[in-house]
Amino acid sequence: MNYHEYGKENTQTVILLHGGGLSWWSCREAAEHLQSEYHVILPVLDGHAGSDRPFTSIEDNASEIIAFIDEKLQGSVLMIAGLSLGGQVLLEMLAQRGNIAQYAVIESASVIPSKLTSALISPAFGSSWGLIQNRTFAKMQFRSLRLKENLFEEYYRDTCAIRKEDMIAFMKASTSYALKEAVRNCTAEMHVFAGEKETGTILKSAELISETCSCALHLMPGLYHGELSISQAETYANALRELIHKS
């Protein structure tokens, strides 16, 4: 797994995990806001543009990052925050190693599997892969994600760089992911974030994670999927900072 780092001179480490189909750059602005205080690490999840290996599973990604923390960061970090697929990887990390971080922030992660959605992914991408890499269509998709306009070129470049096999693999894994029972035993202070305008599955998942782990649920008024950490990065960085400082 490849990593981008900010604020290397700082001793306390924050890891930010990007969403599916994006890459480290979607966390860059938040990292820039945090780098004066923290050592911020942005992994590139497997199978995404800039990664060093194909996507296999959420569980494997979690194990890889834990191994990195063991090797480079003395076995634990101050905070890990993840969006969507990155949030699922974080939940899996907490299930595998409950003390991997002091704070864990899960944003917009689905933990309610959909067999139907998962089954439709392969045929859907098989028939529409050329359209996905069409610049005009990509622009429409990009706008539906409500990302900042200055991120389009990186979004389009990396969408084109992802192999179809990897896109199918991580989307099937994401739509099939279920919360592990072991996550109940984690010692991290957990927080769940979701936009009020997210899909029903994401909102129900946020409630399920909060109830299962007895942790705080933060519903963000008027926000859609990923808007907080990507399009309101300064607000997001301040929220992460506040969670640390208030304890």
C-alpha atoms as a PDB file:
ATOM      1  CA  MET A   1       0.000   0.000   0.000  1.00  0.00           C
ATOM      2  CA  ASN A   2       1.242   3.480  -0.869  1.00  0.00           C
ATOM      3  CA  TYR A   3       1.021   6.480   1.455  1.00  0.00           C
ATOM      4  CA  HIS A   4       1.176  10.291   1.244  1.00  0.00           C
ATOM      5  CA  GLU A   5       2.308  12.183   4.329  1.00  0.00           C
ATOM      6  CA  TYR A   6       1.980  15.698   5.738  1.00  0.00           C
ATOM      7  CA  GLY A   7       3.440  17.237   8.893  1.00  0.00           C
ATOM      8  CA  LYS A   8       6.093  14.561   9.337  1.00  0.00           C
ATOM      9  CA  GLU A   9       7.782  16.622  12.045  1.00  0.00           C
ATOM     10  CA  ASN A  10       4.805  16.167  14.391  1.00  0.00           C
ATOM     11  CA  THR A  11       4.637  13.292  16.873  1.00  0.00           C
ATOM     12  CA  GLN A  12       0.894  12.541  16.972  1.00  0.00           C
ATOM     13  CA  THR A  13      -0.472  10.734  13.909  1.00  0.00           C
ATOM     14  CA  VAL A  14      -3.847  11.062  12.171  1.00  0.00           C
ATOM     15  CA  ILE A  15      -4.707   8.693   9.300  1.00  0.00           C
ATOM     16  CA  LEU A  16      -7.384   9.687   6.760  1.00  0.00           C
ATOM     17  CA  LEU A  17      -8.924   6.987   4.545  1.00  0.00           C
ATOM     18  CA  HIS A  18     -10.519   7.991   1.241  1.00  0.00           C
ATOM     19  CA  GLY A  19     -13.758   6.712  -0.264  1.00  0.00           C
ATOM     20  CA  GLY A  20     -14.224   4.157  -3.023  1.00  0.00           C
ATOM     21  CA  GLY A  21     -13.359   5.367  -6.535  1.00  0.00           C
ATOM     22  CA  LEU A  22     -11.432   8.366  -5.206  1.00  0.00           C
ATOM     23  CA  SER A  23      -7.852   8.506  -3.932  1.00  0.00           C
ATOM     24  CA  TRP A  24      -5.597  10.287  -1.463  1.00  0.00           C
ATOM     25  CA  TRP A  25      -6.207  13.693  -3.067  1.00  0.00           C
ATOM     26  CA  SER A  26      -9.784  13.733  -1.769  1.00  0.00           C
ATOM     27  CA  CYS A  27      -8.287  13.956   1.756  1.00  0.00           C
ATOM     28  CA  ARG A  28      -5.550  16.416   0.816  1.00  0.00           C
ATOM     29  CA  GLU A  29      -7.282  19.641   1.863  1.00  0.00           C
ATOM     30  CA  ALA A  30      -8.202  18.230   5.280  1.00  0.00           C
ATOM     31  CA  ALA A  31      -4.598  17.053   5.689  1.00  0.00           C
ATOM     32  CA  GLU A  32      -3.317  20.529   4.838  1.00  0.00           C
ATOM     33  CA  HIS A  33      -5.506  22.016   7.574  1.00  0.00           C
ATOM     34  CA  LEU A  34      -4.204  19.496  10.124  1.00  0.00           C
ATOM     35  CA  GLN A  35      -0.528  19.295   9.193  1.00  0.00           C
ATOM     36  CA  SER A  36       0.639  22.107  11.496  1.00  0.00           C
ATOM     37  CA  GLU A  37      -0.402  20.023  14.529  1.00  0.00           C
ATOM     38  CA  TYR A  38      -0.366  16.389  13.414  1.00  0.00           C
ATOM     39  CA  HIS A  39       1.530  13.924  11.278  1.00  0.00           C
ATOM     40  CA  VAL A  40      -1.181  13.160   8.707  1.00  0.00           C
ATOM     41  CA  ILE A  41      -0.996  10.004   6.602  1.00  0.00           C
ATOM     42  CA  LEU A  42      -3.171   9.363   3.547  1.00  0.00           C
ATOM     43  CA  PRO A  43      -3.091   5.727   2.387  1.00  0.00           C
ATOM     44  CA  VAL A  44      -4.080   4.843  -1.179  1.00  0.00           C
ATOM     45  CA  LEU A  45      -6.503   1.930  -0.829  1.00  0.00           C
ATOM     46  CA  ASP A  46      -5.764  -1.114  -2.963  1.00  0.00           C
ATOM     47  CA  GLY A  47      -7.092  -1.096  -6.519  1.00  0.00           C
ATOM     48  CA  HIS A  48      -7.320   2.693  -6.701  1.00  0.00           C
ATOM     49  CA  ALA A  49      -5.249   5.065  -8.814  1.00  0.00           C
ATOM     50  CA  GLY A  50      -1.768   5.301  -7.323  1.00  0.00           C
ATOM     51  CA  SER A  51      -2.027   2.024  -5.430  1.00  0.00           C
ATOM     52  CA  ASP A  52       0.590  -0.705  -5.644  1.00  0.00           C
ATOM     53  CA  ARG A  53      -1.663  -3.755  -5.794  1.00  0.00           C
ATOM     54  CA  PRO A  54      -5.121  -4.916  -6.938  1.00  0.00           C
ATOM     55  CA  PHE A  55      -8.097  -4.758  -4.593  1.00  0.00           C
ATOM     56  CA  THR A  56      -8.808  -8.031  -2.824  1.00  0.00           C
ATOM     57  CA  SER A  57     -10.983  -7.291   0.207  1.00  0.00           C
ATOM     58  CA  ILE A  58     -11.817  -4.755   2.895  1.00  0.00           C
ATOM     59  CA  GLU A  59     -10.299  -7.147   5.406  1.00  0.00           C
ATOM     60  CA  ASP A  60      -6.974  -7.233   3.534  1.00  0.00           C
ATOM     61  CA  ASN A  61      -6.820  -3.440   3.323  1.00  0.00           C
ATOM     62  CA  ALA A  62      -7.422  -3.218   7.066  1.00  0.00           C
ATOM     63  CA  SER A  63      -4.663  -5.752   7.766  1.00  0.00           C
ATOM     64  CA  GLU A  64      -2.211  -3.896   5.507  1.00  0.00           C
ATOM     65  CA  ILE A  65      -2.730  -0.593   7.321  1.00  0.00           C
ATOM     66  CA  ILE A  66      -2.442  -2.271  10.721  1.00  0.00           C
ATOM     67  CA  ALA A  67       0.851  -3.830   9.600  1.00  0.00           C
ATOM     68  CA  PHE A  68       2.067  -0.382   8.490  1.00  0.00           C
ATOM     69  CA  ILE A  69       1.141   1.094  11.877  1.00  0.00           C
ATOM     70  CA  ASP A  70       2.962  -1.742  13.634  1.00  0.00           C
ATOM     71  CA  GLU A  71       6.080  -1.269  11.517  1.00  0.00           C
ATOM     72  CA  LYS A  72       6.245   2.528  11.314  1.00  0.00           C
ATOM     73  CA  LEU A  73       4.148   3.933  14.177  1.00  0.00           C
ATOM     74  CA  GLN A  74       4.722   1.742  17.231  1.00  0.00           C
ATOM     75  CA  GLY A  75       1.436  -0.135  16.927  1.00  0.00           C
ATOM     76  CA  SER A  76      -1.144   2.627  17.387  1.00  0.00           C
ATOM     77  CA  VAL A  77      -2.032   6.191  16.325  1.00  0.00           C
ATOM     78  CA  LEU A  78      -3.959   9.124  17.732  1.00  0.00           C
ATOM     79  CA  MET A  79      -6.850   9.066  15.257  1.00  0.00           C
ATOM     80  CA  ILE A  80      -8.096   7.270  12.144  1.00  0.00           C
ATOM     81  CA  ALA A  81     -10.942   8.726  10.090  1.00  0.00           C
ATOM     82  CA  GLY A  82     -12.513   7.117   7.035  1.00  0.00           C
ATOM     83  CA  LEU A  83     -15.141   7.994   4.438  1.00  0.00           C
ATOM     84  CA  SER A  84     -17.464   5.397   2.876  1.00  0.00           C
ATOM     85  CA  LEU A  85     -15.207   2.498   1.766  1.00  0.00           C
ATOM     86  CA  GLY A  86     -12.497   4.055   3.940  1.00  0.00           C
ATOM     87  CA  GLY A  87     -14.950   4.014   6.842  1.00  0.00           C
ATOM     88  CA  GLN A  88     -15.596   0.321   6.243  1.00  0.00           C
ATOM     89  CA  VAL A  89     -11.849  -0.337   6.247  1.00  0.00           C
ATOM     90  CA  LEU A  90     -11.615   1.562   9.539  1.00  0.00           C
ATOM     91  CA  LEU A  91     -14.432  -0.472  11.085  1.00  0.00           C
ATOM     92  CA  GLU A  92     -12.627  -3.622  10.006  1.00  0.00           C
ATOM     93  CA  MET A  93      -9.389  -2.343  11.548  1.00  0.00           C
ATOM     94  CA  LEU A  94     -11.204  -1.774  14.836  1.00  0.00           C
ATOM     95  CA  ALA A  95     -12.614  -5.294  14.657  1.00  0.00           C
ATOM     96  CA  GLN A  96      -9.149  -6.744  14.021  1.00  0.00           C
ATOM     97  CA  ARG A  97      -7.306  -4.521  16.531  1.00  0.00           C
ATOM     98  CA  GLY A  98      -9.526  -2.625  18.932  1.00  0.00           C
ATOM     99  CA  ASN A  99      -6.758  -0.405  20.299  1.00  0.00           C
ATOM    100  CA  ILE A 100      -5.263   0.630  16.949  1.00  0.00           C
ATOM    101  CA  ALA A 101      -6.286   4.280  17.585  1.00  0.00           C
ATOM    102  CA  GLN A 102      -7.408   6.497  20.429  1.00  0.00           C
ATOM    103  CA  TYR A 103     -10.110   8.061  18.249  1.00  0.00           C
ATOM    104  CA  ALA A 104     -12.034   6.654  15.293  1.00  0.00           C
ATOM    105  CA  VAL A 105     -14.282   8.723  13.003  1.00  0.00           C
ATOM    106  CA  ILE A 106     -16.518   6.823  10.588  1.00  0.00           C
ATOM    107  CA  GLU A 107     -18.184   8.953   7.906  1.00  0.00           C
ATOM    108  CA  SER A 108     -20.973   7.644   5.658  1.00  0.00           C
ATOM    109  CA  ALA A 109     -20.064   3.951   5.842  1.00  0.00           C
ATOM    110  CA  SER A 110     -22.593   1.286   4.874  1.00  0.00           C
ATOM    111  CA  VAL A 111     -22.809  -1.792   7.094  1.00  0.00           C
ATOM    112  CA  ILE A 112     -26.108  -3.131   5.724  1.00  0.00           C
ATOM    113  CA  PRO A 113     -25.286  -5.609   2.931  1.00  0.00           C
ATOM    114  CA  SER A 114     -27.367  -5.654  -0.260  1.00  0.00           C
ATOM    115  CA  LYS A 115     -27.177  -8.943  -2.163  1.00  0.00           C
ATOM    116  CA  LEU A 116     -29.164  -7.502  -5.055  1.00  0.00           C
ATOM    117  CA  THR A 117     -26.950  -4.445  -5.488  1.00  0.00           C
ATOM    118  CA  SER A 118     -23.821  -6.573  -5.241  1.00  0.00           C
ATOM    119  CA  ALA A 119     -25.113  -9.002  -7.866  1.00  0.00           C
ATOM    120  CA  LEU A 120     -25.911  -6.180 -10.309  1.00  0.00           C
ATOM    121  CA  ILE A 121     -22.479  -4.543 -10.160  1.00  0.00           C
ATOM    122  CA  SER A 122     -20.646  -6.855 -12.565  1.00  0.00           C
ATOM    123  CA  PRO A 123     -23.226  -6.766 -15.386  1.00  0.00           C
ATOM    124  CA  ALA A 124     -23.750  -3.017 -14.940  1.00  0.00           C
ATOM    125  CA  PHE A 125     -20.051  -2.250 -15.329  1.00  0.00           C
ATOM    126  CA  GLY A 126     -19.667  -4.792 -18.108  1.00  0.00           C
ATOM    127  CA  SER A 127     -22.121  -2.898 -20.268  1.00  0.00           C
ATOM    128  CA  SER A 128     -21.215   0.674 -19.325  1.00  0.00           C
ATOM    129  CA  TRP A 129     -17.449   0.739 -18.753  1.00  0.00           C
ATOM    130  CA  GLY A 130     -16.728   2.836 -21.841  1.00  0.00           C
ATOM    131  CA  LEU A 131     -19.312   5.407 -20.766  1.00  0.00           C
ATOM    132  CA  ILE A 132     -17.770   5.668 -17.285  1.00  0.00           C
ATOM    133  CA  GLN A 133     -14.496   6.813 -18.846  1.00  0.00           C
ATOM    134  CA  ASN A 134     -16.198   9.315 -21.151  1.00  0.00           C
ATOM    135  CA  ARG A 135     -15.249  12.842 -20.061  1.00  0.00           C
ATOM    136  CA  THR A 136     -18.746  14.307 -20.493  1.00  0.00           C
ATOM    137  CA  PHE A 137     -20.353  11.483 -18.530  1.00  0.00           C
ATOM    138  CA  ALA A 138     -17.605  11.737 -15.883  1.00  0.00           C
ATOM    139  CA  LYS A 139     -18.380  15.440 -15.496  1.00  0.00           C
ATOM    140  CA  MET A 140     -22.034  14.596 -14.823  1.00  0.00           C
ATOM    141  CA  GLN A 141     -21.062  11.954 -12.284  1.00  0.00           C
ATOM    142  CA  PHE A 142     -18.622  14.340 -10.649  1.00  0.00           C
ATOM    143  CA  ARG A 143     -21.277  17.016 -10.227  1.00  0.00           C
ATOM    144  CA  SER A 144     -23.645  14.487  -8.679  1.00  0.00           C
ATOM    145  CA  LEU A 145     -20.991  13.866  -6.022  1.00  0.00           C
ATOM    146  CA  ARG A 146     -21.007  17.580  -5.140  1.00  0.00           C
ATOM    147  CA  LEU A 147     -17.215  17.778  -5.040  1.00  0.00           C
ATOM    148  CA  LYS A 148     -15.288  21.010  -5.473  1.00  0.00           C
ATOM    149  CA  GLU A 149     -14.782  21.901  -9.129  1.00  0.00           C
ATOM    150  CA  ASN A 150     -10.994  22.083  -8.744  1.00  0.00           C
ATOM    151  CA  LEU A 151     -10.924  18.329  -8.036  1.00  0.00           C
ATOM    152  CA  PHE A 152     -12.421  17.276 -11.380  1.00  0.00           C
ATOM    153  CA  GLU A 153      -9.202  16.716 -13.298  1.00  0.00           C
ATOM    154  CA  GLU A 154      -7.831  14.442 -10.568  1.00  0.00           C
ATOM    155  CA  TYR A 155     -11.182  12.685 -10.298  1.00  0.00           C
ATOM    156  CA  TYR A 156     -11.360  12.080 -14.056  1.00  0.00           C
ATOM    157  CA  ARG A 157      -7.700  11.038 -14.331  1.00  0.00           C
ATOM    158  CA  ASP A 158      -8.041   8.527 -11.525  1.00  0.00           C
ATOM    159  CA  THR A 159     -11.407   7.187 -12.664  1.00  0.00           C
ATOM    160  CA  CYS A 160      -9.777   6.370 -16.001  1.00  0.00           C
ATOM    161  CA  ALA A 161      -6.791   4.799 -14.238  1.00  0.00           C
ATOM    162  CA  ILE A 162      -8.809   2.320 -12.157  1.00  0.00           C
ATOM    163  CA  ARG A 163      -9.034  -1.129 -13.749  1.00  0.00           C
ATOM    164  CA  LYS A 164     -12.552  -2.426 -14.341  1.00  0.00           C
ATOM    165  CA  GLU A 165     -11.743  -5.542 -12.296  1.00  0.00           C
ATOM    166  CA  ASP A 166     -10.729  -3.413  -9.320  1.00  0.00           C
ATOM    167  CA  MET A 167     -13.762  -1.133  -9.585  1.00  0.00           C
ATOM    168  CA  ILE A 168     -16.061  -4.148  -9.579  1.00  0.00           C
ATOM    169  CA  ALA A 169     -14.149  -5.779  -6.720  1.00  0.00           C
ATOM    170  CA  PHE A 170     -14.222  -2.856  -4.304  1.00  0.00           C
ATOM    171  CA  MET A 171     -17.810  -1.927  -5.126  1.00  0.00           C
ATOM    172  CA  LYS A 172     -18.966  -5.512  -4.550  1.00  0.00           C
ATOM    173  CA  ALA A 173     -17.016  -5.610  -1.286  1.00  0.00           C
ATOM    174  CA  SER A 174     -18.496  -2.311  -0.147  1.00  0.00           C
ATOM    175  CA  THR A 175     -22.109  -3.287  -0.905  1.00  0.00           C
ATOM    176  CA  SER A 176     -21.590  -6.639   0.851  1.00  0.00           C
ATOM    177  CA  TYR A 177     -19.882  -5.383   4.002  1.00  0.00           C
ATOM    178  CA  ALA A 178     -21.466  -6.118   7.386  1.00  0.00           C
ATOM    179  CA  LEU A 179     -20.414  -4.821  10.796  1.00  0.00           C
ATOM    180  CA  LYS A 180     -18.297  -7.368  12.669  1.00  0.00           C
ATOM    181  CA  GLU A 181     -19.286  -8.363  16.188  1.00  0.00           C
ATOM    182  CA  ALA A 182     -15.692  -7.839  17.378  1.00  0.00           C
ATOM    183  CA  VAL A 183     -15.952  -4.078  16.818  1.00  0.00           C
ATOM    184  CA  ARG A 184     -17.985  -3.874  20.042  1.00  0.00           C
ATOM    185  CA  ASN A 185     -14.797  -4.558  21.976  1.00  0.00           C
ATOM    186  CA  CYS A 186     -12.678  -1.744  20.559  1.00  0.00           C
ATOM    187  CA  THR A 187     -11.245   0.793  23.002  1.00  0.00           C
ATOM    188  CA  ALA A 188     -11.148   3.735  20.597  1.00  0.00           C
ATOM    189  CA  GLU A 189     -13.464   6.671  21.221  1.00  0.00           C
ATOM    190  CA  MET A 190     -15.727   6.293  18.179  1.00  0.00           C
ATOM    191  CA  HIS A 191     -17.762   8.935  16.373  1.00  0.00           C
ATOM    192  CA  VAL A 192     -20.109   8.389  13.430  1.00  0.00           C
ATOM    193  CA  PHE A 193     -20.802  11.188  10.925  1.00  0.00           C
ATOM    194  CA  ALA A 194     -23.429  11.224   8.178  1.00  0.00           C
ATOM    195  CA  GLY A 195     -25.152  13.882   6.098  1.00  0.00           C
ATOM    196  CA  GLU A 196     -28.872  14.304   6.638  1.00  0.00           C
ATOM    197  CA  LYS A 197     -29.441  14.013   2.871  1.00  0.00           C
ATOM    198  CA  GLU A 198     -27.680  10.663   2.485  1.00  0.00           C
ATOM    199  CA  THR A 199     -29.433   7.509   1.322  1.00  0.00           C
ATOM    200  CA  GLY A 200     -31.586   5.506   3.703  1.00  0.00           C
ATOM    201  CA  THR A 201     -28.991   2.734   3.781  1.00  0.00           C
ATOM    202  CA  ILE A 202     -26.242   5.093   4.946  1.00  0.00           C
ATOM    203  CA  LEU A 203     -28.461   6.714   7.578  1.00  0.00           C
ATOM    204  CA  LYS A 204     -29.620   3.342   8.907  1.00  0.00           C
ATOM    205  CA  SER A 205     -26.013   2.135   8.892  1.00  0.00           C
ATOM    206  CA  ALA A 206     -24.945   5.185  10.901  1.00  0.00           C
ATOM    207  CA  GLU A 207     -27.609   4.414  13.485  1.00  0.00           C
ATOM    208  CA  LEU A 208     -26.608   0.739  13.591  1.00  0.00           C
ATOM    209  CA  ILE A 209     -22.925   1.542  14.131  1.00  0.00           C
ATOM    210  CA  SER A 210     -23.801   4.066  16.828  1.00  0.00           C
ATOM    211  CA  GLU A 211     -26.099   1.644  18.658  1.00  0.00           C
ATOM    212  CA  THR A 212     -23.782  -1.360  18.328  1.00  0.00           C
ATOM    213  CA  CYS A 213     -20.701   0.520  19.537  1.00  0.00           C
ATOM    214  CA  SER A 214     -22.487   2.871  21.966  1.00  0.00           C
ATOM    215  CA  CYS A 215     -20.870   5.869  20.309  1.00  0.00           C
ATOM    216  CA  ALA A 216     -21.885   9.368  19.270  1.00  0.00           C
ATOM    217  CA  LEU A 217     -23.821   9.917  16.033  1.00  0.00           C
ATOM    218  CA  HIS A 218     -23.375  13.298  14.327  1.00  0.00           C
ATOM    219  CA  LEU A 219     -25.969  14.076  11.627  1.00  0.00           C
ATOM    220  CA  MET A 220     -24.835  16.981   9.447  1.00  0.00           C
ATOM    221  CA  PRO A 221     -27.705  19.256   8.333  1.00  0.00           C
ATOM    222  CA  GLY A 222     -28.175  19.627   4.583  1.00  0.00           C
ATOM    223  CA  LEU A 223     -25.173  17.521   3.571  1.00  0.00           C
ATOM    224  CA  TYR A 224     -24.940  14.706   1.037  1.00  0.00           C
ATOM    225  CA  HIS A 225     -22.516  11.778   0.826  1.00  0.00           C
ATOM    226  CA  GLY A 226     -18.899  12.809   1.365  1.00  0.00           C
ATOM    227  CA  GLU A 227     -19.616  16.542   1.387  1.00  0.00           C
ATOM    228  CA  LEU A 228     -18.251  17.091   4.894  1.00  0.00           C
ATOM    229  CA  SER A 229     -14.735  15.695   4.590  1.00  0.00           C
ATOM    230  CA  ILE A 230     -14.152  16.555   0.918  1.00  0.00           C
ATOM    231  CA  SER A 231     -16.082  19.732   0.118  1.00  0.00           C
ATOM    232  CA  GLN A 232     -16.067  21.233   3.617  1.00  0.00           C
ATOM    233  CA  ALA A 233     -12.564  20.109   4.536  1.00  0.00           C
ATOM    234  CA  GLU A 234     -11.821  22.983   6.902  1.00  0.00           C
ATOM    235  CA  THR A 235     -15.022  22.313   8.863  1.00  0.00           C
ATOM    236  CA  TYR A 236     -14.155  18.619   8.907  1.00  0.00           C
ATOM    237  CA  ALA A 237     -10.603  19.234  10.100  1.00  0.00           C
ATOM    238  CA  ASN A 238     -11.904  21.502  12.852  1.00  0.00           C
ATOM    239  CA  ALA A 239     -14.383  18.792  13.897  1.00  0.00           C
ATOM    240  CA  LEU A 240     -11.587  16.216  14.151  1.00  0.00           C
ATOM    241  CA  ARG A 241      -9.436  18.652  16.097  1.00  0.00           C
ATOM    242  CA  GLU A 242     -12.315  19.395  18.485  1.00  0.00           C
ATOM    243  CA  LEU A 243     -12.914  15.713  19.204  1.00  0.00           C
ATOM    244  CA  ILE A 244      -9.275  15.366  20.245  1.00  0.00           C
ATOM    245  CA  HIS A 245      -9.042  18.576  22.260  1.00  0.00           C
ATOM    246  CA  LYS A 246     -12.265  18.166  24.231  1.00  0.00           C
ATOM    247  CA  SER A 247     -11.180  14.842  25.758  1.00  0.00           C
END
